[in-house]
PDB file of C-alpha atoms in Angstrom:
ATOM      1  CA  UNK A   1     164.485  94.562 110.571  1.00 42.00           C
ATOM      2  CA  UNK A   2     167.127  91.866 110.492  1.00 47.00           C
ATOM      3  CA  UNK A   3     169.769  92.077 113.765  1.00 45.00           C
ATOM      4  CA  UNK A   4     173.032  92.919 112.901  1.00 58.00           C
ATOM      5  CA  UNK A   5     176.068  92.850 114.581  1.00 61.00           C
ATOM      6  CA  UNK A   6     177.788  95.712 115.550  1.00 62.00           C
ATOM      7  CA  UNK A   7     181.415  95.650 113.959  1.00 87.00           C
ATOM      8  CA  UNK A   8     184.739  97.668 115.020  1.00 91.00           C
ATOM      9  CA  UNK A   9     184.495  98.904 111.441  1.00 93.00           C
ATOM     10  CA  UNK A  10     180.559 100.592 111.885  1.00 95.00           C
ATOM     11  CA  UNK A  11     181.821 101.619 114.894  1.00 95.00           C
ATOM     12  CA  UNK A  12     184.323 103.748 113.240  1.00 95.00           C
ATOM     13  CA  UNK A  13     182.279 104.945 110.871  1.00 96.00           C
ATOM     14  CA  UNK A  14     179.777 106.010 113.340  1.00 97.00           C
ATOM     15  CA  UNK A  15     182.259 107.786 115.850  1.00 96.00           C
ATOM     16  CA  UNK A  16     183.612 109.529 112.043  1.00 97.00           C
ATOM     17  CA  UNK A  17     180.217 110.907 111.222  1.00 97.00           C
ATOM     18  CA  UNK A  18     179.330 112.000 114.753  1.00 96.00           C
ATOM     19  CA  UNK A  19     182.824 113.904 114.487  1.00 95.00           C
ATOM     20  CA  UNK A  20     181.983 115.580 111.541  1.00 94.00           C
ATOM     21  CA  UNK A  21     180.088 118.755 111.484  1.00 88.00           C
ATOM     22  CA  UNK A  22     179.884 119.642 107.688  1.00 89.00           C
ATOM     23  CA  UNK A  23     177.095 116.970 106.601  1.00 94.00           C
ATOM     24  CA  UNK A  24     179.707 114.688 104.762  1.00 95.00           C
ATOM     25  CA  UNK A  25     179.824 112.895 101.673  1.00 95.00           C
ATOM     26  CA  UNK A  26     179.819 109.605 101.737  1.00 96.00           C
ATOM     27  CA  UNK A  27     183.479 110.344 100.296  1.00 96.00           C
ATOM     28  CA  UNK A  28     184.501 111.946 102.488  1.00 96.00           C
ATOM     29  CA  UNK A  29     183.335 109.709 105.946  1.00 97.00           C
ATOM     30  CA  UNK A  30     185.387 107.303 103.163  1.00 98.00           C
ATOM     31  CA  UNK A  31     188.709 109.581 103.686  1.00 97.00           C
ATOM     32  CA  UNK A  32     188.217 110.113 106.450  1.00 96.00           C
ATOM     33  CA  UNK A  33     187.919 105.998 107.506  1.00 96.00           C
ATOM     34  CA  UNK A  34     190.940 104.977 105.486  1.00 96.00           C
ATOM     35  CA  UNK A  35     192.877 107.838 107.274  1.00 94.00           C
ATOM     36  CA  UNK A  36     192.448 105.703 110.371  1.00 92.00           C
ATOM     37  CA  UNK A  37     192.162 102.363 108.930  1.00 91.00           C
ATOM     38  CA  UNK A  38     193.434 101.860 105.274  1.00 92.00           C
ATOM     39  CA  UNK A  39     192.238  98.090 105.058  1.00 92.00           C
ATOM     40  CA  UNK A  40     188.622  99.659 104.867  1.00 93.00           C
ATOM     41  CA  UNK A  41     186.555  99.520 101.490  1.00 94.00           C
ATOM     42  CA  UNK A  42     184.752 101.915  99.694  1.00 95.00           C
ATOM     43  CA  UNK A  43     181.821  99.402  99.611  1.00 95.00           C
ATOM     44  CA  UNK A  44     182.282  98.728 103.384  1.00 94.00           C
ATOM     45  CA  UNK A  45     182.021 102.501 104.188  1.00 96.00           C
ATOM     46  CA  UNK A  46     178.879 102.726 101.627  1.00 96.00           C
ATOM     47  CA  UNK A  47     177.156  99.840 103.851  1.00 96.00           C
ATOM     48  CA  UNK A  48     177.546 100.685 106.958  1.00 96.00           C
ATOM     49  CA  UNK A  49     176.201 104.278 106.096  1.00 97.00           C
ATOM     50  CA  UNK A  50     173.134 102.678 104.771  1.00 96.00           C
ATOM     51  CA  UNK A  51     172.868 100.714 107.674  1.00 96.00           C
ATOM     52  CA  UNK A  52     173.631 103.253 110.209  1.00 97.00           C
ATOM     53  CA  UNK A  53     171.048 105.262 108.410  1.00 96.00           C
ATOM     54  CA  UNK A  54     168.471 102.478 107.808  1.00 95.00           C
ATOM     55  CA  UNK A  55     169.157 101.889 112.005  1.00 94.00           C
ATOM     56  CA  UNK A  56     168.392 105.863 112.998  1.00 94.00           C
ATOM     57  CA  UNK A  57     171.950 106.199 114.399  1.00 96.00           C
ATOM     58  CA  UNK A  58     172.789 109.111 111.655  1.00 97.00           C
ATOM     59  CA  UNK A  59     170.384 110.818 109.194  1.00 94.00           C
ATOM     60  CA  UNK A  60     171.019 110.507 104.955  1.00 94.00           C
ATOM     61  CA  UNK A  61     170.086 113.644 103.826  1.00 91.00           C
ATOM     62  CA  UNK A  62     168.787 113.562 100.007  1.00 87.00           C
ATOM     63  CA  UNK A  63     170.396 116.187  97.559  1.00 83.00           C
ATOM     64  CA  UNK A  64     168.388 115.556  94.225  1.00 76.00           C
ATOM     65  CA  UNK A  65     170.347 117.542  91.933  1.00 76.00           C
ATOM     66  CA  UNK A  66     172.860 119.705  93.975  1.00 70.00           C
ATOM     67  CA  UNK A  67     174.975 117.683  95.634  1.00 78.00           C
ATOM     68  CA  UNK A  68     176.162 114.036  96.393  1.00 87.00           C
ATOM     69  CA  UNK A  69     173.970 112.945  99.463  1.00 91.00           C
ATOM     70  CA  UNK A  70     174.991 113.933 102.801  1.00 94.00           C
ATOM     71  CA  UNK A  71     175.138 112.783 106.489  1.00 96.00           C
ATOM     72  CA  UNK A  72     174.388 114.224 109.564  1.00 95.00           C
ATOM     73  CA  UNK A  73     174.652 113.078 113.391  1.00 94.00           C
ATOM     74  CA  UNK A  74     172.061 115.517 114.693  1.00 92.00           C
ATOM     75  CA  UNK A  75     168.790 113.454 114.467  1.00 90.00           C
ATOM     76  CA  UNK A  76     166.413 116.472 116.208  1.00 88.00           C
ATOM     77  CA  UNK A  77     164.234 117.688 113.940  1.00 83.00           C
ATOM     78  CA  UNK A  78     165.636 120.198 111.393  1.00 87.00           C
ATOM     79  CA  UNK A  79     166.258 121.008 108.245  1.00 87.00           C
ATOM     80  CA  UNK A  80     169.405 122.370 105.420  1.00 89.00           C
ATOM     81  CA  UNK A  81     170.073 124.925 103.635  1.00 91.00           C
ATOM     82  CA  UNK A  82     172.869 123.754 100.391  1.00 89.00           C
ATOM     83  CA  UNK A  83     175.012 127.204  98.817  1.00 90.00           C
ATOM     84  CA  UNK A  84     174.733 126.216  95.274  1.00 87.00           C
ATOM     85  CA  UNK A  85     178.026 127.945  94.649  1.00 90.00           C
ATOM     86  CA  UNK A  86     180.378 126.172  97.097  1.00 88.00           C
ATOM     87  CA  UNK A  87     178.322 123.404  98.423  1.00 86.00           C
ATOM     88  CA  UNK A  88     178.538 123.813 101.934  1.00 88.00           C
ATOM     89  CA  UNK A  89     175.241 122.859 103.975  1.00 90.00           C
ATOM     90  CA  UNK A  90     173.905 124.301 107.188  1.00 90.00           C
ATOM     91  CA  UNK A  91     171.192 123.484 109.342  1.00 90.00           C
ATOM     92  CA  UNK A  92     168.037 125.502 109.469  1.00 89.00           C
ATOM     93  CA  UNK A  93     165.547 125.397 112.258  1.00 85.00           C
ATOM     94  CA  UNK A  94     161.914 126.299 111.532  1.00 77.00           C
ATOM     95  CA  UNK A  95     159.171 126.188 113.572  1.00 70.00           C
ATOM     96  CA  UNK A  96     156.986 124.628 110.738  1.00 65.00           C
ATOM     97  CA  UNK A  97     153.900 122.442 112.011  1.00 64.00           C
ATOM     98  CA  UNK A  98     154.521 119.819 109.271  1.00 57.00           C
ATOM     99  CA  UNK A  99     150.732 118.072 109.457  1.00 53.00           C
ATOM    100  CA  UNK A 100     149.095 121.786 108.888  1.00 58.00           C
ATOM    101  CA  UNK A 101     151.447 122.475 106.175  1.00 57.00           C
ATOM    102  CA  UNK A 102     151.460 119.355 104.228  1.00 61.00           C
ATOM    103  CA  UNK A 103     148.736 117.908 103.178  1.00 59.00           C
ATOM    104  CA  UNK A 104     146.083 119.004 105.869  1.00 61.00           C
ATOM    105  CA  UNK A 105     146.389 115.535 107.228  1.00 61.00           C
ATOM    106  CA  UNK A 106     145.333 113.463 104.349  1.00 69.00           C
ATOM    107  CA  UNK A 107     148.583 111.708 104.362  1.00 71.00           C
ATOM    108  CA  UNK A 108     150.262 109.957 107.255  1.00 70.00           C
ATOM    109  CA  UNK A 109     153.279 112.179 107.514  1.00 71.00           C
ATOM    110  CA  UNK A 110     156.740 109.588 108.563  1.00 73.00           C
ATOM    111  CA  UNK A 111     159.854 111.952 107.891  1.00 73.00           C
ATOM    112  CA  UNK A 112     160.170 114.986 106.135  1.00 74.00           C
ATOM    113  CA  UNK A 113     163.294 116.750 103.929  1.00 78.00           C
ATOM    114  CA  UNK A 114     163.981 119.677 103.049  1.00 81.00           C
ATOM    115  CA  UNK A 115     166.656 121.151 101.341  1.00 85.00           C
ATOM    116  CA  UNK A 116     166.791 124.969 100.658  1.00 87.00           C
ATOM    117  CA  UNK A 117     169.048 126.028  98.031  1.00 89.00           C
ATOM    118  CA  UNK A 118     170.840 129.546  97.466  1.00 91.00           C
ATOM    119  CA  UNK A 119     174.312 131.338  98.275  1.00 94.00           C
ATOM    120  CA  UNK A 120     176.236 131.148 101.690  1.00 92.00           C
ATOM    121  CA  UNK A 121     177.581 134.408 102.959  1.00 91.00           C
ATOM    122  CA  UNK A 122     180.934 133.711 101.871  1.00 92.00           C
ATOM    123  CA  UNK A 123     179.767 133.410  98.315  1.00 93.00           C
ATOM    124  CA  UNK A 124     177.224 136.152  98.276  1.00 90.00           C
ATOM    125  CA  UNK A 125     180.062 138.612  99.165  1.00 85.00           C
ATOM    126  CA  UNK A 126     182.589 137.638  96.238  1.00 75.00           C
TER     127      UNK A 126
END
């Protein structure tokens, strides 16, 4: 991978995402930027995600279908469960032996996502 410099503005958006324990939008690590600095883009916040993500300092979680994509700070190994109601996302840990359950190792497993989808306790109780 190409080296890249390591701006005040990534640096932000880092620190923003790391503060942030709901699995943002990229929307909202955007309002939550321009709340600190309003010269900061859109496009500049959209980046540097990408980057960050792309680098292994925060973790894009994929939301075919539910929601916009997410972001998280916690890099262990874990995975997200998405209240298709009111769209809040929390973090599930499994004890699932991914080689044994995918694939039998036939496939060199790299990363693996998954998204569980049903109703938070909040909604289930309305």
């Amino acid at each position: 991978m190409k080296a890249t410099r390591n701006t005040v503005q990534r640096e932000l958006i880092l620190n923003t995402v790391r503060s942030m324990t709901s699995h943002p939008s990229a929307e909202e690590v955007y309002a939550s930027v321009v709340s600190h600095d309003s010269r900061i883009s859109k496009g500049t916040v959209y980046r540097n995600l990408a980057l960050l993500s792309d680098m292994g300092e925060i973790r894009k979680i994929p939301m075919p279908g539910i929601c916009p994509d997410r972001y998280d700070f916690n890099l262990l190994p874990h995975y997200h469960a998405v209240c298709r109601k009111c769209g809040k996302i929390v973090d599930v840990h499994a004890d699932l032996d991914e080689k044994k359950a995918f694939l039998s190792g036939k496939f060199k497993i790299e990363s693996v996502d998954i998204v569980i989808s049903g109703l938070c306790e909040d909604c289930r109780g309305e």
